Amino acid sequence: MTQLGGPILLKQGYMQLKTTFGWKRQYFRLLQDSLFSFSNHESKTPVDEVELMAAVVEDASWAVKKANALKIETQRGVKVLLICESSLEHKHWFDAIYYATTVSTLAEYCSPLSGGWLQHMEGSVWVRRWFVIRDSFLLCYNSREDVTPATTTGKPVNRRFVLPLGGVIVAYHKTVKPFSFSLQIYSGGELKHEFIFAADSEPIMNVWMEVLYVSTGKELPGYEEESQRAALEVEANLESLAAGETPVPCKAHQQYTKGTGKIYEKEKLDTAEFKEGRDYFKVDHG
């Protein structure tokens, strides 16, 4: 497994796995670039592992004639068929697995936990800087070489600033540069400061936004007890977003990739569109 300062748990939950003897319900944990299966959610010993490095994930509902199905084909040609618990879980698993295949491919040149290049808007000018995420802090340097050298006091040379990420809002941001996003600092419900960045591509932007999102203290979707899960999903996915909440970045749904840097409200869910798997979050770009 590729290491980016320790594996990140992207998602976990139950799915049905296609085996030689039919469909078998197992518990899955997606750790960075590998999908582990367990006999149940209490088990700590994985039954199997699917390596997602350069893998391909696609909807397989039509092929297997079952709703909410996914197919993963690994770099070695191994095909894995899965059925998710609901259409919402189907969306979440698709996005998480797709992200895992992307972060694996980008790991050698885009590793927020070990360092990477971003464009940073300083005043009205875009400047290329080297950024590192460490212990829920975003560190900015002039270049990669500035991370290692230190003065006699141990202070890194040319470190431009350190931004604590606790409670910070991660949001897409519309600028003249593509693939831009921002970190917003609120106080008393008002936006006090905003740091604006731009990546070289959409996949790199999504890698940074996912790791920043986790570093702010937010939790990615995970397993809940059966008696609570339905209510929690409704609360987390159908209620309007409050001013201080951040939508989980989602690469497969491009309506999130344009905006004005503010937090948008979700419109009410249309059940028919939801079942058909259409986009159901709409934003006002006015």
mmCIF file of C-alpha atoms in Angstrom:
data_model
loop_
_atom_site.group_PDB
_atom_site.id
_atom_site.type_symbol
_atom_site.label_atom_id
_atom_site.label_comp_id
_atom_site.label_asym_id
_atom_site.label_seq_id
_atom_site.Cartn_x
_atom_site.Cartn_y
_atom_site.Cartn_z
ATOM 1 C CA MET A 1 0.000 0.000 0.000
ATOM 2 C CA THR A 2 1.275 3.441 -0.883
ATOM 3 C CA GLN A 3 2.003 5.516 2.209
ATOM 4 C CA LEU A 4 1.182 9.216 2.418
ATOM 5 C CA GLY A 5 2.104 9.760 6.057
ATOM 6 C CA GLY A 6 -0.085 6.817 7.106
ATOM 7 C CA PRO A 7 -3.162 5.301 5.428
ATOM 8 C CA ILE A 8 -6.383 7.314 5.466
ATOM 9 C CA LEU A 9 -9.707 5.555 6.059
ATOM 10 C CA LEU A 10 -11.826 6.839 3.175
ATOM 11 C CA LYS A 11 -14.978 4.788 3.731
ATOM 12 C CA GLN A 12 -16.316 1.680 5.425
ATOM 13 C CA GLY A 13 -19.567 -0.265 5.408
ATOM 14 C CA TYR A 14 -21.368 -3.396 4.272
ATOM 15 C CA MET A 15 -21.617 -4.564 0.648
ATOM 16 C CA GLN A 16 -22.389 -7.850 -1.075
ATOM 17 C CA LEU A 17 -19.462 -9.517 -2.831
ATOM 18 C CA LYS A 18 -19.921 -11.842 -5.832
ATOM 19 C CA THR A 19 -18.256 -15.189 -5.020
ATOM 20 C CA THR A 20 -18.182 -18.587 -6.690
ATOM 21 C CA PHE A 21 -21.161 -19.626 -4.572
ATOM 22 C CA GLY A 22 -23.227 -16.456 -5.058
ATOM 23 C CA TRP A 23 -23.473 -13.112 -3.289
ATOM 24 C CA LYS A 24 -21.983 -12.824 0.205
ATOM 25 C CA ARG A 25 -22.480 -9.855 2.536
ATOM 26 C CA GLN A 26 -19.188 -8.617 3.995
ATOM 27 C CA TYR A 27 -17.860 -5.530 5.730
ATOM 28 C CA PHE A 28 -15.403 -3.384 3.755
ATOM 29 C CA ARG A 29 -12.845 -0.765 4.752
ATOM 30 C CA LEU A 30 -11.280 1.464 2.094
ATOM 31 C CA LEU A 31 -7.817 2.453 3.318
ATOM 32 C CA GLN A 32 -6.199 4.909 0.916
ATOM 33 C CA ASP A 33 -5.469 2.670 -2.094
ATOM 34 C CA SER A 34 -6.650 -0.770 -0.923
ATOM 35 C CA LEU A 35 -10.119 -2.189 -0.286
ATOM 36 C CA PHE A 36 -10.142 -4.704 2.588
ATOM 37 C CA SER A 37 -13.025 -7.116 3.245
ATOM 38 C CA PHE A 38 -13.954 -8.474 6.695
ATOM 39 C CA SER A 39 -16.463 -11.065 7.868
ATOM 40 C CA ASN A 40 -18.279 -8.356 9.892
ATOM 41 C CA HIS A 41 -17.778 -4.832 11.248
ATOM 42 C CA GLU A 42 -16.275 -6.108 14.528
ATOM 43 C CA SER A 43 -13.561 -8.148 12.825
ATOM 44 C CA LYS A 44 -10.016 -6.743 12.742
ATOM 45 C CA THR A 45 -8.578 -9.434 10.452
ATOM 46 C CA PRO A 46 -9.168 -8.880 6.733
ATOM 47 C CA VAL A 47 -10.447 -11.740 4.616
ATOM 48 C CA ASP A 48 -9.112 -10.304 1.361
ATOM 49 C CA GLU A 49 -7.544 -7.177 -0.144
ATOM 50 C CA VAL A 50 -8.191 -5.493 -3.504
ATOM 51 C CA GLU A 51 -5.320 -3.283 -4.653
ATOM 52 C CA LEU A 52 -6.667 -0.135 -6.334
ATOM 53 C CA MET A 53 -3.417 1.134 -7.848
ATOM 54 C CA ALA A 54 -4.366 1.955 -11.485
ATOM 55 C CA ALA A 55 -7.668 0.086 -11.057
ATOM 56 C CA VAL A 56 -10.909 1.004 -12.863
ATOM 57 C CA VAL A 57 -14.305 1.304 -11.157
ATOM 58 C CA GLU A 58 -17.634 1.510 -12.991
ATOM 59 C CA ASP A 59 -21.347 1.012 -12.458
ATOM 60 C CA ALA A 60 -22.321 -2.622 -13.131
ATOM 61 C CA SER A 61 -26.053 -2.532 -12.382
ATOM 62 C CA TRP A 62 -27.050 -3.233 -15.987
ATOM 63 C CA ALA A 63 -24.444 -5.964 -16.461
ATOM 64 C CA VAL A 64 -25.409 -7.985 -13.370
ATOM 65 C CA LYS A 65 -29.128 -7.055 -13.540
ATOM 66 C CA LYS A 66 -29.030 -5.834 -9.926
ATOM 67 C CA ALA A 67 -29.419 -2.287 -8.632
ATOM 68 C CA ASN A 68 -26.511 -0.394 -7.038
ATOM 69 C CA ALA A 69 -23.799 -2.711 -8.385
ATOM 70 C CA LEU A 70 -20.144 -1.785 -8.915
ATOM 71 C CA LYS A 71 -17.343 -3.481 -10.825
ATOM 72 C CA ILE A 72 -13.672 -3.018 -9.979
ATOM 73 C CA GLU A 73 -11.012 -4.232 -12.395
ATOM 74 C CA THR A 74 -7.514 -4.184 -10.959
ATOM 75 C CA GLN A 75 -4.274 -3.503 -12.798
ATOM 76 C CA ARG A 76 -3.699 -7.282 -12.909
ATOM 77 C CA GLY A 77 -7.075 -7.891 -14.552
ATOM 78 C CA VAL A 78 -8.888 -9.202 -11.466
ATOM 79 C CA LYS A 79 -12.601 -8.311 -11.581
ATOM 80 C CA VAL A 80 -14.566 -7.698 -8.384
ATOM 81 C CA LEU A 81 -18.366 -7.293 -8.358
ATOM 82 C CA LEU A 82 -20.086 -5.567 -5.445
ATOM 83 C CA ILE A 83 -23.648 -4.548 -4.552
ATOM 84 C CA CYS A 84 -24.124 -1.531 -2.279
ATOM 85 C CA GLU A 85 -26.812 -1.259 0.405
ATOM 86 C CA SER A 86 -28.630 1.693 -1.225
ATOM 87 C CA SER A 87 -28.394 4.122 -4.117
ATOM 88 C CA LEU A 88 -26.843 6.700 -1.787
ATOM 89 C CA GLU A 89 -24.227 4.176 -0.651
ATOM 90 C CA HIS A 90 -23.643 3.316 -4.329
ATOM 91 C CA LYS A 91 -22.760 6.966 -4.999
ATOM 92 C CA HIS A 92 -20.543 7.243 -1.923
ATOM 93 C CA TRP A 93 -18.670 4.002 -2.639
ATOM 94 C CA PHE A 94 -18.165 4.887 -6.305
ATOM 95 C CA ASP A 95 -16.732 8.298 -5.399
ATOM 96 C CA ALA A 96 -14.490 6.914 -2.634
ATOM 97 C CA ILE A 97 -13.114 4.052 -4.748
ATOM 98 C CA TYR A 98 -12.579 6.324 -7.753
ATOM 99 C CA TYR A 99 -10.718 8.752 -5.507
ATOM 100 C CA ALA A 100 -8.586 5.883 -4.153
ATOM 101 C CA THR A 101 -7.531 4.893 -7.686
ATOM 102 C CA THR A 102 -6.634 8.525 -8.398
ATOM 103 C CA VAL A 103 -4.638 9.158 -5.236
ATOM 104 C CA SER A 104 -2.666 5.975 -5.936
ATOM 105 C CA THR A 105 -1.747 7.196 -9.411
ATOM 106 C CA LEU A 106 -0.862 10.671 -8.133
ATOM 107 C CA ALA A 107 1.003 9.534 -5.038
ATOM 108 C CA GLU A 108 4.485 9.874 -6.496
ATOM 109 C CA TYR A 109 4.034 13.565 -7.402
ATOM 110 C CA CYS A 110 1.076 14.756 -5.331
ATOM 111 C CA SER A 111 1.390 13.887 -1.645
ATOM 112 C CA PRO A 112 -0.089 16.561 0.648
ATOM 113 C CA LEU A 113 1.265 14.803 3.742
ATOM 114 C CA SER A 114 4.824 14.783 2.379
ATOM 115 C CA GLY A 115 4.589 17.924 0.249
ATOM 116 C CA GLY A 116 3.386 19.212 -3.109
ATOM 117 C CA TRP A 117 3.141 22.284 -5.351
ATOM 118 C CA LEU A 118 0.120 24.594 -5.375
ATOM 119 C CA GLN A 119 -0.549 28.061 -6.721
ATOM 120 C CA HIS A 120 -1.353 30.492 -3.883
ATOM 121 C CA MET A 121 -3.048 33.855 -4.405
ATOM 122 C CA GLU A 122 -0.981 36.465 -2.581
ATOM 123 C CA GLY A 123 -2.778 39.782 -2.884
ATOM 124 C CA SER A 124 -3.835 39.739 -6.531
ATOM 125 C CA VAL A 125 -0.884 37.669 -7.774
ATOM 126 C CA TRP A 126 -0.658 33.874 -8.153
ATOM 127 C CA VAL A 127 2.601 32.466 -6.746
ATOM 128 C CA ARG A 128 3.788 28.875 -6.893
ATOM 129 C CA ARG A 129 4.600 27.581 -3.392
ATOM 130 C CA TRP A 130 5.450 24.254 -1.740
ATOM 131 C CA PHE A 131 2.858 23.072 0.810
ATOM 132 C CA VAL A 132 2.887 20.313 3.426
ATOM 133 C CA ILE A 133 0.111 19.102 5.750
ATOM 134 C CA ARG A 134 1.396 18.027 9.175
ATOM 135 C CA ASP A 135 -0.561 17.353 12.366
ATOM 136 C CA SER A 136 -3.602 19.356 11.188
ATOM 137 C CA PHE A 137 -1.474 22.329 10.101
ATOM 138 C CA LEU A 138 -0.845 23.603 6.555
ATOM 139 C CA LEU A 139 2.771 24.706 6.133
ATOM 140 C CA CYS A 140 3.830 26.987 3.267
ATOM 141 C CA TYR A 141 7.392 27.202 1.905
ATOM 142 C CA ASN A 142 9.012 29.036 -0.979
ATOM 143 C CA SER A 143 10.279 25.752 -2.421
ATOM 144 C CA ARG A 144 10.706 22.069 -1.655
ATOM 145 C CA GLU A 145 14.326 22.592 -0.597
ATOM 146 C CA ASP A 146 13.274 24.990 2.184
ATOM 147 C CA VAL A 147 11.614 22.209 4.203
ATOM 148 C CA THR A 148 14.862 20.478 5.244
ATOM 149 C CA PRO A 149 17.461 23.224 5.985
ATOM 150 C CA ALA A 150 17.274 24.828 9.422
ATOM 151 C CA THR A 151 19.015 27.643 11.242
ATOM 152 C CA THR A 152 20.893 27.099 14.504
ATOM 153 C CA THR A 153 17.620 27.655 16.343
ATOM 154 C CA GLY A 154 15.983 24.816 14.427
ATOM 155 C CA LYS A 155 13.527 27.111 12.640
ATOM 156 C CA PRO A 156 12.985 26.091 8.993
ATOM 157 C CA VAL A 157 14.345 28.529 6.438
ATOM 158 C CA ASN A 158 11.856 30.496 4.313
ATOM 159 C CA ARG A 159 8.712 29.011 5.803
ATOM 160 C CA ARG A 160 6.141 31.613 4.847
ATOM 161 C CA PHE A 161 3.244 30.735 7.151
ATOM 162 C CA VAL A 162 1.571 28.008 9.201
ATOM 163 C CA LEU A 163 -2.235 27.689 9.061
ATOM 164 C CA PRO A 164 -4.066 25.665 11.759
ATOM 165 C CA LEU A 165 -6.739 23.584 9.994
ATOM 166 C CA GLY A 166 -9.045 22.841 12.933
ATOM 167 C CA GLY A 167 -12.526 24.151 12.125
ATOM 168 C CA VAL A 168 -11.462 25.600 8.757
ATOM 169 C CA ILE A 169 -13.930 25.331 5.855
ATOM 170 C CA VAL A 170 -12.702 23.647 2.648
ATOM 171 C CA ALA A 171 -14.622 24.925 -0.405
ATOM 172 C CA TYR A 172 -14.405 25.066 -4.179
ATOM 173 C CA HIS A 173 -13.666 28.596 -5.362
ATOM 174 C CA LYS A 174 -14.347 30.230 -8.717
ATOM 175 C CA THR A 175 -11.387 32.245 -10.032
ATOM 176 C CA VAL A 176 -9.770 32.961 -13.375
ATOM 177 C CA LYS A 177 -7.617 29.894 -12.727
ATOM 178 C CA PRO A 178 -9.169 26.430 -13.119
ATOM 179 C CA PHE A 179 -8.988 23.829 -10.351
ATOM 180 C CA SER A 180 -9.035 26.425 -7.576
ATOM 181 C CA PHE A 181 -10.279 26.026 -4.010
ATOM 182 C CA SER A 182 -10.140 27.932 -0.738
ATOM 183 C CA LEU A 183 -9.735 27.549 3.016
ATOM 184 C CA GLN A 184 -12.213 29.773 4.836
ATOM 185 C CA ILE A 185 -11.948 30.949 8.438
ATOM 186 C CA TYR A 186 -15.235 31.933 10.099
ATOM 187 C CA SER A 187 -15.838 33.739 13.380
ATOM 188 C CA GLY A 188 -19.305 34.453 14.744
ATOM 189 C CA GLY A 189 -20.834 33.135 11.539
ATOM 190 C CA GLU A 190 -18.922 35.651 9.373
ATOM 191 C CA LEU A 191 -16.097 34.967 6.929
ATOM 192 C CA LYS A 192 -12.980 36.559 8.421
ATOM 193 C CA HIS A 193 -10.255 35.310 6.101
ATOM 194 C CA GLU A 194 -9.872 33.187 2.991
ATOM 195 C CA PHE A 195 -6.781 31.482 1.592
ATOM 196 C CA ILE A 196 -7.143 30.737 -2.124
ATOM 197 C CA PHE A 197 -5.203 28.001 -3.931
ATOM 198 C CA ALA A 198 -5.124 26.410 -7.381
ATOM 199 C CA ALA A 199 -3.846 22.994 -8.452
ATOM 200 C CA ASP A 200 -2.368 21.963 -11.793
ATOM 201 C CA SER A 201 -5.237 19.569 -12.550
ATOM 202 C CA GLU A 202 -8.607 18.432 -11.219
ATOM 203 C CA PRO A 203 -7.279 15.114 -9.794
ATOM 204 C CA ILE A 204 -4.525 16.946 -7.895
ATOM 205 C CA MET A 205 -7.083 19.463 -6.600
ATOM 206 C CA ASN A 206 -9.285 16.637 -5.330
ATOM 207 C CA VAL A 207 -6.387 14.926 -3.567
ATOM 208 C CA TRP A 208 -5.560 18.136 -1.696
ATOM 209 C CA MET A 209 -9.200 18.867 -0.842
ATOM 210 C CA GLU A 210 -9.808 15.351 0.503
ATOM 211 C CA VAL A 211 -6.725 15.402 2.746
ATOM 212 C CA LEU A 212 -7.441 18.974 3.884
ATOM 213 C CA TYR A 213 -11.038 17.983 4.646
ATOM 214 C CA VAL A 214 -9.905 15.163 6.933
ATOM 215 C CA SER A 215 -7.246 17.413 8.516
ATOM 216 C CA THR A 216 -9.901 19.954 9.577
ATOM 217 C CA GLY A 217 -11.343 17.341 11.915
ATOM 218 C CA LYS A 218 -14.216 16.205 9.692
ATOM 219 C CA GLU A 219 -15.015 12.501 9.442
ATOM 220 C CA LEU A 220 -15.630 10.725 6.159
ATOM 221 C CA PRO A 221 -18.761 8.541 5.896
ATOM 222 C CA GLY A 222 -18.498 5.354 7.938
ATOM 223 C CA TYR A 223 -20.530 2.553 9.461
ATOM 224 C CA GLU A 224 -23.340 3.214 11.952
ATOM 225 C CA GLU A 225 -25.496 0.725 13.834
ATOM 226 C CA GLU A 226 -28.459 -0.498 11.783
ATOM 227 C CA SER A 227 -30.948 1.158 14.140
ATOM 228 C CA GLN A 228 -29.319 4.580 13.660
ATOM 229 C CA ARG A 229 -27.873 4.493 10.167
ATOM 230 C CA ALA A 230 -30.998 5.444 8.190
ATOM 231 C CA ALA A 231 -31.746 8.429 10.430
ATOM 232 C CA LEU A 232 -28.142 9.607 10.322
ATOM 233 C CA GLU A 233 -28.017 9.361 6.521
ATOM 234 C CA VAL A 234 -31.160 11.450 6.216
ATOM 235 C CA GLU A 235 -29.791 14.039 8.626
ATOM 236 C CA ALA A 236 -26.368 14.163 6.967
ATOM 237 C CA ASN A 237 -27.506 14.165 3.355
ATOM 238 C CA LEU A 238 -30.962 15.731 3.147
ATOM 239 C CA GLU A 239 -30.818 18.577 5.643
ATOM 240 C CA SER A 240 -29.667 21.985 4.400
ATOM 241 C CA LEU A 241 -26.034 22.767 5.073
ATOM 242 C CA ALA A 242 -25.447 25.283 7.823
ATOM 243 C CA ALA A 243 -23.062 28.199 7.318
ATOM 244 C CA GLY A 244 -20.176 26.493 9.041
ATOM 245 C CA GLU A 245 -20.427 23.070 7.373
ATOM 246 C CA THR A 246 -18.390 21.764 4.463
ATOM 247 C CA PRO A 247 -19.643 19.470 1.685
ATOM 248 C CA VAL A 248 -17.483 16.387 1.206
ATOM 249 C CA PRO A 249 -15.565 16.903 -2.088
ATOM 250 C CA CYS A 250 -16.966 14.605 -4.763
ATOM 251 C CA LYS A 251 -15.107 14.085 -8.034
ATOM 252 C CA ALA A 252 -17.820 12.221 -9.883
ATOM 253 C CA HIS A 253 -20.382 15.009 -9.526
ATOM 254 C CA GLN A 254 -19.118 18.081 -11.298
ATOM 255 C CA GLN A 255 -21.759 20.478 -9.983
ATOM 256 C CA TYR A 256 -19.454 20.901 -6.968
ATOM 257 C CA THR A 257 -16.511 22.052 -9.055
ATOM 258 C CA LYS A 258 -17.779 25.569 -9.779
ATOM 259 C CA GLY A 259 -18.796 28.188 -7.304
ATOM 260 C CA THR A 260 -18.064 31.494 -5.678
ATOM 261 C CA GLY A 261 -16.343 30.227 -2.558
ATOM 262 C CA LYS A 262 -19.485 30.349 -0.414
ATOM 263 C CA ILE A 263 -21.258 27.401 1.175
ATOM 264 C CA TYR A 264 -24.314 26.372 -0.773
ATOM 265 C CA GLU A 265 -27.649 25.053 0.435
ATOM 266 C CA LYS A 266 -28.899 21.699 -0.842
ATOM 267 C CA GLU A 267 -32.294 21.637 -2.468
ATOM 268 C CA LYS A 268 -34.862 19.024 -1.486
ATOM 269 C CA LEU A 269 -34.246 15.559 -2.858
ATOM 270 C CA ASP A 270 -36.420 14.388 -5.746
ATOM 271 C CA THR A 271 -37.053 10.715 -5.065
ATOM 272 C CA ALA A 272 -37.485 9.712 -8.708
ATOM 273 C CA GLU A 273 -34.229 11.380 -9.764
ATOM 274 C CA PHE A 274 -32.465 9.901 -6.755
ATOM 275 C CA LYS A 275 -33.436 6.359 -7.748
ATOM 276 C CA GLU A 276 -32.276 6.944 -11.294
ATOM 277 C CA GLY A 277 -28.852 8.019 -10.047
ATOM 278 C CA ARG A 278 -29.019 11.561 -11.425
ATOM 279 C CA ASP A 279 -27.328 14.548 -9.853
ATOM 280 C CA TYR A 280 -29.498 15.779 -7.032
ATOM 281 C CA PHE A 281 -27.442 18.575 -5.497
ATOM 282 C CA LYS A 282 -27.908 21.827 -7.389
ATOM 283 C CA VAL A 283 -26.088 25.073 -6.714
ATOM 284 C CA ASP A 284 -26.849 28.645 -7.607
ATOM 285 C CA HIS A 285 -23.906 30.172 -9.475
ATOM 286 C CA GLY A 286 -25.438 33.637 -9.483
#
